[in-house]
CSV table of C-alpha atoms in Angstrom, one decimal:
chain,number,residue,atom,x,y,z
D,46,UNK,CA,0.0,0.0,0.0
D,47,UNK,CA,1.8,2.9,-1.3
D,48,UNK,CA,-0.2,6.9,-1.7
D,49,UNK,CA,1.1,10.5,-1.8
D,50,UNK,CA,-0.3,13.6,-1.0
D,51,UNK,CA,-1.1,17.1,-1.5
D,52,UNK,CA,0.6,19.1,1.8
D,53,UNK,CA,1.4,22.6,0.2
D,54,UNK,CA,0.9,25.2,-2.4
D,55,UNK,CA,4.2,24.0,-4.4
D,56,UNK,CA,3.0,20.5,-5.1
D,57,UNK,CA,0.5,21.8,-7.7
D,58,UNK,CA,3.3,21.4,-9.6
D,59,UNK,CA,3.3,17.7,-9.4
D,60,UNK,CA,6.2,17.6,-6.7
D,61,UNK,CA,4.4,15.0,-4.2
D,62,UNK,CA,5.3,13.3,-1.1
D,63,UNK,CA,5.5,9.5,-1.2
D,64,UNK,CA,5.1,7.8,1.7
D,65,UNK,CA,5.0,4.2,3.0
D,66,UNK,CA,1.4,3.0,4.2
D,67,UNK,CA,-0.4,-0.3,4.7
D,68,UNK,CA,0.1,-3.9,5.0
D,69,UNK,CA,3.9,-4.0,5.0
D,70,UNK,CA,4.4,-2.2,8.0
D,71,UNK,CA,6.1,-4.7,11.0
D,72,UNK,CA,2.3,-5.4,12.9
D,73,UNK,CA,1.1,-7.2,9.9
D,74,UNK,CA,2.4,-10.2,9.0
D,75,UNK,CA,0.8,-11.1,6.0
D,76,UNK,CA,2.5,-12.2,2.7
D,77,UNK,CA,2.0,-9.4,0.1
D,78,UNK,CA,2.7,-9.2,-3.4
D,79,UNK,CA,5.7,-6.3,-2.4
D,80,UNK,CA,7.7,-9.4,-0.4
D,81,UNK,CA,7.8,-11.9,-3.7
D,82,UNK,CA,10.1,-12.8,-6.5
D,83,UNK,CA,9.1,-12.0,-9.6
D,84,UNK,CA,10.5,-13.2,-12.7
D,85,UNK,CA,10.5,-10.5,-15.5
D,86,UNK,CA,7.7,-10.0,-17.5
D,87,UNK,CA,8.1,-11.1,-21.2
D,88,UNK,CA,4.7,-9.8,-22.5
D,89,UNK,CA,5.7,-6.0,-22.1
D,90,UNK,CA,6.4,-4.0,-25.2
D,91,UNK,CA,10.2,-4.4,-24.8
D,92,UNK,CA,10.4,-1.1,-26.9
D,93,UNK,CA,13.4,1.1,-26.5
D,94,UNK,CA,12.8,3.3,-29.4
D,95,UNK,CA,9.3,5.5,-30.2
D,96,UNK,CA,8.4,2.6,-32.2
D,97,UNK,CA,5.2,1.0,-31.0
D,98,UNK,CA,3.0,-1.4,-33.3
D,99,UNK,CA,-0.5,0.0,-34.7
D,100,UNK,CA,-2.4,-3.0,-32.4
D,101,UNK,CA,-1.0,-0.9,-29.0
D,102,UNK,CA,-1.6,2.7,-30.7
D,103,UNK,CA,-5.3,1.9,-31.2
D,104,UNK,CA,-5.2,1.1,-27.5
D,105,UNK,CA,-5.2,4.1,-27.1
D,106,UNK,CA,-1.5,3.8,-26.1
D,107,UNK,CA,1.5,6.7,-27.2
D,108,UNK,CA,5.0,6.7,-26.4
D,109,UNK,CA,5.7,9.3,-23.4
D,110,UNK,CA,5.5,12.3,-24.5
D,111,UNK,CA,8.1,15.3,-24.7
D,112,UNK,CA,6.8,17.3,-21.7
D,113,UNK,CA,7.6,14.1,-19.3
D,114,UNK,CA,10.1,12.0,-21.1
D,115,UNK,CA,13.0,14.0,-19.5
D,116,UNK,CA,11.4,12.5,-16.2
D,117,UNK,CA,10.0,9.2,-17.0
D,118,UNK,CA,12.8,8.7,-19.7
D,119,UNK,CA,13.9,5.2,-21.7
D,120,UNK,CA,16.8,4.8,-19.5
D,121,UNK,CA,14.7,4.7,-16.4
D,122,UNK,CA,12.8,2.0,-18.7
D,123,UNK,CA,9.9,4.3,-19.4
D,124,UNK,CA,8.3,3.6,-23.3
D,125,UNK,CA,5.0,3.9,-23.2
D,126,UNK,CA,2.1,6.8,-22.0
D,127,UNK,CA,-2.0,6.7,-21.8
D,128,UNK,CA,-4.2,9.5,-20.3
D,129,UNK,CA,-7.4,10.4,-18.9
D,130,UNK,CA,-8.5,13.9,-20.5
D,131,UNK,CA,-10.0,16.2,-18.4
D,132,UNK,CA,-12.7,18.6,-19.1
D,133,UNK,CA,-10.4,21.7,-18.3
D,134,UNK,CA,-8.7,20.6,-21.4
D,135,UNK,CA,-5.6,18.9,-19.2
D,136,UNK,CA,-5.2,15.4,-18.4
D,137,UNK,CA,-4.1,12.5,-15.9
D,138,UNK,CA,-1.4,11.2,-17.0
D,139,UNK,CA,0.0,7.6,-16.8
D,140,UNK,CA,3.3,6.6,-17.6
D,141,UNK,CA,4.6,3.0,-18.1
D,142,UNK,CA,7.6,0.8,-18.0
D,143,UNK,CA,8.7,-1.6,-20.2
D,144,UNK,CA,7.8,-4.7,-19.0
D,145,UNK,CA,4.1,-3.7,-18.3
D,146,UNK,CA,1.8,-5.7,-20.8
D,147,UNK,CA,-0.6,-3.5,-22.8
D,148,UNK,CA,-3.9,-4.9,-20.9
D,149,UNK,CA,-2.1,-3.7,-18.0
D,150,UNK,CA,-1.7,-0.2,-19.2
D,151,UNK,CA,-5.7,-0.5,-20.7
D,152,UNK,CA,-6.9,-1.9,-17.3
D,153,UNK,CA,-5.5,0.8,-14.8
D,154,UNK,CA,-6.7,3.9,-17.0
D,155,UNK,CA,-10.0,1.9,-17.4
D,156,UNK,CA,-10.4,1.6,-13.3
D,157,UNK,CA,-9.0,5.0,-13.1
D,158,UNK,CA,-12.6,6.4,-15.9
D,159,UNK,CA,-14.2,4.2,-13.5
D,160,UNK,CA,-13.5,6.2,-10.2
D,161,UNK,CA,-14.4,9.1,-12.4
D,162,UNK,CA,-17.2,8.2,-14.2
D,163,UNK,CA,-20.5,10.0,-13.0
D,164,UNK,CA,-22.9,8.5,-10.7
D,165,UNK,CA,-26.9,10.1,-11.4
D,166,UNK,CA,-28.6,10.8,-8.8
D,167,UNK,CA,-25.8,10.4,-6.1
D,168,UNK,CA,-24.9,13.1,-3.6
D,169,UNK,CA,-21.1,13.9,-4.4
D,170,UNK,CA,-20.9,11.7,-8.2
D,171,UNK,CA,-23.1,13.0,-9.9
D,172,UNK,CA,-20.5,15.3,-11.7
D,173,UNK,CA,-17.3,14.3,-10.8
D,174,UNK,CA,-15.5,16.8,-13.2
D,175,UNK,CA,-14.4,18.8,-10.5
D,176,UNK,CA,-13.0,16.1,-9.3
D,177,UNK,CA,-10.8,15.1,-12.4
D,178,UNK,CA,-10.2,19.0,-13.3
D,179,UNK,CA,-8.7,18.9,-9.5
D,180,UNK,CA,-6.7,15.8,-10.7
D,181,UNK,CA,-5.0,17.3,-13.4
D,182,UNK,CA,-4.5,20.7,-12.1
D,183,UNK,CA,-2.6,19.1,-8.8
D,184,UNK,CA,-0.2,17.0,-11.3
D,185,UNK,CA,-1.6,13.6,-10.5
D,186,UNK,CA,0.6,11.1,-12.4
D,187,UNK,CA,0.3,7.2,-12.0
D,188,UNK,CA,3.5,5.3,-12.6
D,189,UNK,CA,3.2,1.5,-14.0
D,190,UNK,CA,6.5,0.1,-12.9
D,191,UNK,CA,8.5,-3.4,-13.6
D,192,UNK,CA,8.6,-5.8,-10.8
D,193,UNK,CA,7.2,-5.6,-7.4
D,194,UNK,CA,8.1,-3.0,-4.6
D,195,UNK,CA,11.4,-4.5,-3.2
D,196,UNK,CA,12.9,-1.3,-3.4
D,197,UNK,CA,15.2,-2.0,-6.7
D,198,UNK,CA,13.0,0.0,-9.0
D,199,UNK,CA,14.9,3.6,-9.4
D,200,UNK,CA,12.4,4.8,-10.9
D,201,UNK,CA,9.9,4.7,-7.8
D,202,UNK,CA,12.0,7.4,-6.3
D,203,UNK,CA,9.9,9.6,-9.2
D,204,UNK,CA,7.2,12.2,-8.4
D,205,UNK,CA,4.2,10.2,-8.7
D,206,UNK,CA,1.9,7.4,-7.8
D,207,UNK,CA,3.6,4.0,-8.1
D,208,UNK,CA,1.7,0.0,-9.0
D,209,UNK,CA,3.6,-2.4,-10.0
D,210,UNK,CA,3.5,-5.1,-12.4
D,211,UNK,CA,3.2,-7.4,-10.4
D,212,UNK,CA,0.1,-6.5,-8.3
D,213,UNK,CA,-1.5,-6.1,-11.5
D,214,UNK,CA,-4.0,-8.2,-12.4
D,215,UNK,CA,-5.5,-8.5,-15.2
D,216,UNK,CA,-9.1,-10.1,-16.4
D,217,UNK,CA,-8.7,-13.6,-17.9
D,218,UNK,CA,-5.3,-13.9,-16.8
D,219,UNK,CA,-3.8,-16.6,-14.6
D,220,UNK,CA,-3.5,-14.4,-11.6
D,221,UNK,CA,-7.2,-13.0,-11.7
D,222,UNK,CA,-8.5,-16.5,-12.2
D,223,UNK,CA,-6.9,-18.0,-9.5
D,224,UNK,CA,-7.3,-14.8,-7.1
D,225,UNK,CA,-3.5,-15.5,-6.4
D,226,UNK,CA,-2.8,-13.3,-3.4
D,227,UNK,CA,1.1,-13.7,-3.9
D,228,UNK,CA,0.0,-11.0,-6.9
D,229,UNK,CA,-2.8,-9.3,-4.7
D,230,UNK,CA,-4.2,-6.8,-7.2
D,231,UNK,CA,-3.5,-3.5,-5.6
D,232,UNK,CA,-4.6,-1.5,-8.9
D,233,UNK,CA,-7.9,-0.6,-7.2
D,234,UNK,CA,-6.6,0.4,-4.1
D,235,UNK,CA,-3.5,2.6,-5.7
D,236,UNK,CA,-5.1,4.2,-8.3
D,237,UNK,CA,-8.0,5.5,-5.5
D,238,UNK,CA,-5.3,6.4,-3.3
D,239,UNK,CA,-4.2,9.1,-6.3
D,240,UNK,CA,-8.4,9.6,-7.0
D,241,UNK,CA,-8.7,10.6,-3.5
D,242,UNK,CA,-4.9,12.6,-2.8
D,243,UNK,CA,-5.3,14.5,-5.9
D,244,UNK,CA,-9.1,15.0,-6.4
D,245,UNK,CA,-11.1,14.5,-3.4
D,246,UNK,CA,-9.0,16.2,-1.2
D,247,UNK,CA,-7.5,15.3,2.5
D,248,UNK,CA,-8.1,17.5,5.2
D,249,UNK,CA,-5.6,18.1,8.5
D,250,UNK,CA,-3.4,19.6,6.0
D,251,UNK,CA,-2.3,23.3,5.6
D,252,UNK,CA,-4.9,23.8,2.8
D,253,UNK,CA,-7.5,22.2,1.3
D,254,UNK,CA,-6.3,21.1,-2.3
D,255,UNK,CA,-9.3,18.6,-3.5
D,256,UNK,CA,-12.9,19.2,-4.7
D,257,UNK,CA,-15.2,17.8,-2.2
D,258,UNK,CA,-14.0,18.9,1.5
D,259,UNK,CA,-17.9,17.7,2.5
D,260,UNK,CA,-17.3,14.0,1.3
D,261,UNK,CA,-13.8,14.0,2.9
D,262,UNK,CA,-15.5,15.0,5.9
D,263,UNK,CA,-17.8,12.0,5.1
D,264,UNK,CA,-14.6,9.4,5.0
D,265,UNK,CA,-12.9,11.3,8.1
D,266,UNK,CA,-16.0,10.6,10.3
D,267,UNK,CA,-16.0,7.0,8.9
D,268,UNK,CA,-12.5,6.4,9.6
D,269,UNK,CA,-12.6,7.7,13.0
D,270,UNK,CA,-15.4,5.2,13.9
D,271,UNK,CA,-14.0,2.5,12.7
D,272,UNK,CA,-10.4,3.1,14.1
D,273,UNK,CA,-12.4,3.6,17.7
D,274,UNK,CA,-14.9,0.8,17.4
D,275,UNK,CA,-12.3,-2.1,16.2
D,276,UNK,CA,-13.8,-2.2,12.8
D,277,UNK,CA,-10.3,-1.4,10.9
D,278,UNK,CA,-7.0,-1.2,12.1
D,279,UNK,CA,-7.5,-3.5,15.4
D,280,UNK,CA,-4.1,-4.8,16.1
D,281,UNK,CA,-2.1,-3.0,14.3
D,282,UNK,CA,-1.0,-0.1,17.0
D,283,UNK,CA,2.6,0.7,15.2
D,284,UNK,CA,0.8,1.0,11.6
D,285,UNK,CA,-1.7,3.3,12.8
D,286,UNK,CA,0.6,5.6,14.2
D,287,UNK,CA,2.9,5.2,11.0
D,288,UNK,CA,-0.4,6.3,9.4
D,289,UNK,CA,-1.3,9.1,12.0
D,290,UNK,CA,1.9,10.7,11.4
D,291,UNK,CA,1.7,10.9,7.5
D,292,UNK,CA,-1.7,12.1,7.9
D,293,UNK,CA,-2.7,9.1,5.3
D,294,UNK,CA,-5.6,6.8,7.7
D,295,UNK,CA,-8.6,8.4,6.1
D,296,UNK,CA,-7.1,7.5,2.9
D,297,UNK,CA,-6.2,3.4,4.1
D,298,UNK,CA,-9.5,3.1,5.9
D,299,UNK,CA,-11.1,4.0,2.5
D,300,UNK,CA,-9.1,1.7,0.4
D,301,UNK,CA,-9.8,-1.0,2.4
D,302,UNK,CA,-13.4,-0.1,2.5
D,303,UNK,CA,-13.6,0.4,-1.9
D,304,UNK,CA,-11.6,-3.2,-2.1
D,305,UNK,CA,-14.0,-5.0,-0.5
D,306,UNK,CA,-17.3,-3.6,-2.0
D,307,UNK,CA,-15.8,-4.3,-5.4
D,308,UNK,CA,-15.1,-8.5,-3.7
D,309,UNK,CA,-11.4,-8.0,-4.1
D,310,UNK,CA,-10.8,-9.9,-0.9
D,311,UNK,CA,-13.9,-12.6,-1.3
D,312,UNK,CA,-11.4,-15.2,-2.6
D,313,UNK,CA,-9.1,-15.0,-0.3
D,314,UNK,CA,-8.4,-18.2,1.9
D,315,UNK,CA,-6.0,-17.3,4.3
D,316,UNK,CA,-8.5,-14.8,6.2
D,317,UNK,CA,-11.7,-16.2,6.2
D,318,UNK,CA,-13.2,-14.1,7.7
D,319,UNK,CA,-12.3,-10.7,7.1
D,320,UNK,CA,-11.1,-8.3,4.5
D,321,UNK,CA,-7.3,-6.4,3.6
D,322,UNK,CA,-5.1,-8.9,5.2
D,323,UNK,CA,-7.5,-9.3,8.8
D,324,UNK,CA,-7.2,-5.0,8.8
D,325,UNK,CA,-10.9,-4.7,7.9
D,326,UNK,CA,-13.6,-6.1,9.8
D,327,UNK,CA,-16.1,-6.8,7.0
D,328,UNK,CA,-15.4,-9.4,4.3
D,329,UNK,CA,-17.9,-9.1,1.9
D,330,UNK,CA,-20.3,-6.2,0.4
D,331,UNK,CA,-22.8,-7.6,2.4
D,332,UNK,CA,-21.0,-7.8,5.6
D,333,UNK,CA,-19.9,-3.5,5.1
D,334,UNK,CA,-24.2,-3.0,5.9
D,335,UNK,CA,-24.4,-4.9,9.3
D,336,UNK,CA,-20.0,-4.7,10.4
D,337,UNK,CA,-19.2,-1.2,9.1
D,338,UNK,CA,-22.5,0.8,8.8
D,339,UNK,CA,-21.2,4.2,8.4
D,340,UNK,CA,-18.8,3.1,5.7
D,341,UNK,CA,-21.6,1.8,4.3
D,342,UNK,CA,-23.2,5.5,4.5
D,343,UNK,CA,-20.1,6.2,2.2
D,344,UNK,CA,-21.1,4.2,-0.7
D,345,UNK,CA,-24.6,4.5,-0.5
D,346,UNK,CA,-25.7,6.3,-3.2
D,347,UNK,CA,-22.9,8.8,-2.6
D,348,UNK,CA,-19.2,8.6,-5.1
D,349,UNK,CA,-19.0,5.4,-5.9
D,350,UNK,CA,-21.1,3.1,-8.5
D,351,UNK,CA,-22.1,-0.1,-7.4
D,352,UNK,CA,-20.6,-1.7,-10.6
D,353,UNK,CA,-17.6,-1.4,-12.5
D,354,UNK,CA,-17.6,1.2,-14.9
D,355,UNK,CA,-15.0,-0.4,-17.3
D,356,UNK,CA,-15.0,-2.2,-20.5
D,357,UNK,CA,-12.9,-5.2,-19.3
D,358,UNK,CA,-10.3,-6.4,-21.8
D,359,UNK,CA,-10.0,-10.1,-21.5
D,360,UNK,CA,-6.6,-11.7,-21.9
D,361,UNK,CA,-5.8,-13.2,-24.6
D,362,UNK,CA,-4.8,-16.5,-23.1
D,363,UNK,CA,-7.9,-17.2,-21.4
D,364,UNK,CA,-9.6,-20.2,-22.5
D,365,UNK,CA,-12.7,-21.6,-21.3
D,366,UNK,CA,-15.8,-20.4,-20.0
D,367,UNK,CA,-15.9,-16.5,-18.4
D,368,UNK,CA,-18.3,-16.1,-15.7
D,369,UNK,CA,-19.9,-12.7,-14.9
D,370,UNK,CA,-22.0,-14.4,-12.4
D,371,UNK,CA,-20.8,-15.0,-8.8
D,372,UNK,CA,-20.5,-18.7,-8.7
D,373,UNK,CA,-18.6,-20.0,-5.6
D,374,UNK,CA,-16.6,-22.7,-7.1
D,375,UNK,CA,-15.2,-19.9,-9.4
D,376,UNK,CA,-13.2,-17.5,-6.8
D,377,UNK,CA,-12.5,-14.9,-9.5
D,378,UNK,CA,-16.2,-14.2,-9.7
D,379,UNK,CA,-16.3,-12.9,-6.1
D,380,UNK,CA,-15.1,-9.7,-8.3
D,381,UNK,CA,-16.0,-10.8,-11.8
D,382,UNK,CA,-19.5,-10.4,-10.6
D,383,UNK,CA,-19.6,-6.2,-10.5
D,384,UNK,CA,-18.6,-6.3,-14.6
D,385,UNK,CA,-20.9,-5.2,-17.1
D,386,UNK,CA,-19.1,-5.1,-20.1
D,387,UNK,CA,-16.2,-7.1,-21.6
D,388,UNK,CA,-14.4,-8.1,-24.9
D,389,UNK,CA,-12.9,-10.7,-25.5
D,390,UNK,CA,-9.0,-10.9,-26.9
D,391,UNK,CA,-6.8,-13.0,-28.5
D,392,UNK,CA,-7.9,-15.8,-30.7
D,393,UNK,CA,-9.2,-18.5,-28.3
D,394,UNK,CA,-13.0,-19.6,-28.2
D,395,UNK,CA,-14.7,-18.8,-24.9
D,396,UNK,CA,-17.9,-18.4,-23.4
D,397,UNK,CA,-19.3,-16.0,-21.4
D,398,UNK,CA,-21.8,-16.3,-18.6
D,399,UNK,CA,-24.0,-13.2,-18.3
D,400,UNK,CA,-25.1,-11.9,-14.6
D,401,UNK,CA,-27.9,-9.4,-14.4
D,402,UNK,CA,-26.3,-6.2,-15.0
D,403,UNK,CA,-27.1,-5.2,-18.7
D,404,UNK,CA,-23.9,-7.0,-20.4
D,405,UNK,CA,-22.4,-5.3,-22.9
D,406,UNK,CA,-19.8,-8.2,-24.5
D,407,UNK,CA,-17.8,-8.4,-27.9
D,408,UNK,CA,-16.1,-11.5,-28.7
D,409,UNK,CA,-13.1,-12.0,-30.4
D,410,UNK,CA,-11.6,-13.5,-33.8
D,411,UNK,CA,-13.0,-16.9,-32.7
D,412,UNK,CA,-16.0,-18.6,-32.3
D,413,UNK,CA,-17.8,-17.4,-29.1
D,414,UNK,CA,-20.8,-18.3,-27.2
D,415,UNK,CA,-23.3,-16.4,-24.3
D,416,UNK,CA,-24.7,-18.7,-22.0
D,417,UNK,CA,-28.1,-17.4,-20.3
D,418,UNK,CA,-29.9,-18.6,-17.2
D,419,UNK,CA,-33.4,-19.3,-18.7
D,420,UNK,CA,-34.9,-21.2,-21.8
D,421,UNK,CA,-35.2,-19.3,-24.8
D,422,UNK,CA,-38.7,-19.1,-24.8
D,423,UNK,CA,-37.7,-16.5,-22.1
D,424,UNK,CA,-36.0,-14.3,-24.3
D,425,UNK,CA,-36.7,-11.7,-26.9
D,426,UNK,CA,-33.9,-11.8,-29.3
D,427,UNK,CA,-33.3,-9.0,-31.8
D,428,UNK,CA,-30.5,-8.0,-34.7
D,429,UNK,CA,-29.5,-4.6,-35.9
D,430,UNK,CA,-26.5,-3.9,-37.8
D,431,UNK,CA,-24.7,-7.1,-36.7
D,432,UNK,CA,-25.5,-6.3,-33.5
D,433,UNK,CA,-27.5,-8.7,-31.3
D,434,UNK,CA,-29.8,-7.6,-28.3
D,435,UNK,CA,-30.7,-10.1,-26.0
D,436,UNK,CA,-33.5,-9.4,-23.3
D,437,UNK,CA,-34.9,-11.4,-20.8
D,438,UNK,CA,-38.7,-11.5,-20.0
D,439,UNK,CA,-37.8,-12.6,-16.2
D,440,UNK,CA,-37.1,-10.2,-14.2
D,441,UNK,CA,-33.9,-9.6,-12.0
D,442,UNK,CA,-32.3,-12.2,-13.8
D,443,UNK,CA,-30.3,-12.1,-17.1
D,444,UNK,CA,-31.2,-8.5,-18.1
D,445,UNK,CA,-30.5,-6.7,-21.6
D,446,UNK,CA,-27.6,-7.6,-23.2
D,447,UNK,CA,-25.9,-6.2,-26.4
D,448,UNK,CA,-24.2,-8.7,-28.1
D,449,UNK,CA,-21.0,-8.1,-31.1
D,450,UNK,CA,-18.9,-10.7,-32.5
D,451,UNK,CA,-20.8,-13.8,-31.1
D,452,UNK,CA,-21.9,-16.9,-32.4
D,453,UNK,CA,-23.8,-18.8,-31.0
D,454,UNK,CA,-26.1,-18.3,-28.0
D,455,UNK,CA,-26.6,-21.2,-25.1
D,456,UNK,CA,-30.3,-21.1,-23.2
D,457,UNK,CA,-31.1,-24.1,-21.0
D,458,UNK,CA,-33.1,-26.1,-23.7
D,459,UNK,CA,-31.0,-25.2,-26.9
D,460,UNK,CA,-28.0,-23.4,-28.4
D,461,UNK,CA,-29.0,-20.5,-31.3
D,462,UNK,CA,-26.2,-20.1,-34.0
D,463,UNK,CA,-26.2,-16.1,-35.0
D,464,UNK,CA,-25.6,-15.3,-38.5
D,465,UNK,CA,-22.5,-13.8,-39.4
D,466,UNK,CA,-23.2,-12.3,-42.2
């Protein structure tokens, strides 16, 4: 667990404090992904010129531009650059290392649009522009680095937020399948840290540098309940005060909080019970209502949306069949299950299990199949422009979902071959 912050007026230039935080400190004992070997990742771009191929351009991928590739620079083992635009015409920038896989780089700007993406009708999301503008204007800058956070990376001693390959997960990929805590995926709990340093806002500082002093006065109150009533940080008396010092607990309590409503901690075997290595109480989504009720007050209708608002890229080497819908033999879908929409890469067949959020789902080059809940006497199925809508007549089950690139659909009491044509 790794955040900066905002302390004074001359780190609106992007000069930020890095501090230490979370589960590495010498009260928890927990195996992280920062304490493991990592052999290097051979999937990166390996690029050491400004020569990238026209598959990661249309990514939406650039080499790093002029303005920061005197700082993030090839011999640091930066190649590669993505951004969130802003609607004061600036942007979030995100800068990446060498042997950081292109799905990697897609993934954390898509959870990043995520954070941001409005919430109607909620009390502090509706617009969150204010937020982002406060983002860019504040110099926010998330760094993708090689390896894991043993401390040989150079380049982490850079002004910015750092996640590292190797507590990346990625959909489809071995790690996310298995939930393999050795590669915890931190990229949710980073990439809020630099949502909530460089947009939110912290307060107990100097000055107020964030957009929404009323919602951070929201997390405070929740932090300082949960700290006092045993509900986070129990146990942990020489963290806490690592955390009190750096003025960064409302900004842990909340991580911890976000991981487990999105079921990042669901899978995970060696705390049965509770979430972020045995630091929070609750386990679950369920559990934040009855063990942490004014967190709960947090996400109720307030920031964050209740699903992910991300097209998930699927890796290319999955193979098999992709579940949306919690299933408890599958632990992947203790997260899975908060995705609405996902395509499919690579070349490998799969199928894809719809849950009841609306699925949006675009296969890939091969032949793919959706698998529904109900018989398709259940189902209203519709075709414009090779486009396939598929709604169901039951409600609060399979929902509507909009179909491109798939073959074949799979209903309880027969399998429906889509024209291609």
């Amino acid at each position: 667990m790794k955040f900066l912050h905002l302390s004074s007026l001359a780190l609106l230039s992007a000069t930020t404090l890095l501090v230490g935080c979370g589960s590495d400190s010498s009260e928890n004992t927990t195996t992280s992904p920062n304490s493991q070997t990592l052999a290097p990742n051979t999937q990166g771009s390996g690029n050491t010129t400004n020569n990238l191929s026209d598959a990661t351009k249309a990514l939406g991928i650039e080499v790093i531009p002029s303005s920061l590739s005197r700082t993030y620079s090839t011999s640091l083992n930066f190649d590669r650059y993505t951004k969130v635009d802003t609607p004061n015409g600036k942007a979030i920038h995100i800068v990446a290392q060498n042997q950081i896989t292109d799905n990697q780089i897609v993934r954390a700007r898509s959870i990043l649009q995520s954070y941001l993406a409005p919430f109607p009708g909620s009390k502090y999301g509706e617009d969150k522009s204010a937020v982002a503008n406060k983002m860019s204007d504040n110099g926010a800058i998330l760094m993708l680095l090689n390896g894991v956070d043993d401390g040989s990376n150079k380049a982490a001693e850079l002004d910015g937020q750092p996640l590292y390959y190797g507590e990346m997960q990625v959909e489809g990929g071995q790690w996310y399948i298995q939930q393999d805590y050795q590669h915890r995926d931190a990229s949710f709990e980073e990439i809020l840290h630099l949502v909530h340093d460089f947009g939110i806002g912290i307060d107990q500082e100097s000055e107020f540098f964030g957009a929404l002093p009323e919602f951070q006065a929201d997390i405070r109150a929740a932090q300082i309940n949960a700290l006092n009533s045993g509900i986070w940080g129990a146990n942990q008396p020489s963290w806490i005060d690592e955390l009190q010092d750096e003025n960064s607990l409302s900004q842990e309590y909340l991580a911890a909080l976000i991981d487990v409503y999105y079921g990042l901690w669901g899978a995970n075997t060696q705390f049965p019970h509770t979430g972020m290595y045995d630091i929070y109480l609750p386990k679950h989504r369920a559990d934040i209502r009855t063990e942490d009720p004014q967190g709960e007050a947090l996400l109720d209708n307030s920031f964050f949306l209740p699903y992910l608002a991300y097209n998930a890229r699927i890796d290319e080497s999955f193979k098999g069949d992709f579940s949306l819908k919690f299933n408890a033999s599958l632990p992947y879908t203790h997260h899975a299950q908060y995705l609405k929409d996902i395509t499919l890469t690579g070349e490998n067949p799969s199928k894809v299990i719809v849950n009841q959020l609306n699925n949006s789902i675009t296969g890939n080059s091969a032949v793919n199949t959706v698998i529904f809940s109900g018989a398709s006497s259940e189902y209203q199925i519709t075709s414009v422009d090779k486009e396939v809508t598929v709604v169901d007549l039951v409600d609060n089950r399979d929902g509507t979902n909009t179909l491109s690139g798939i073959e074949k659909l799979r209903f309880t009491d027969t399998e429906v071959e889509l024209s291609t044509n």
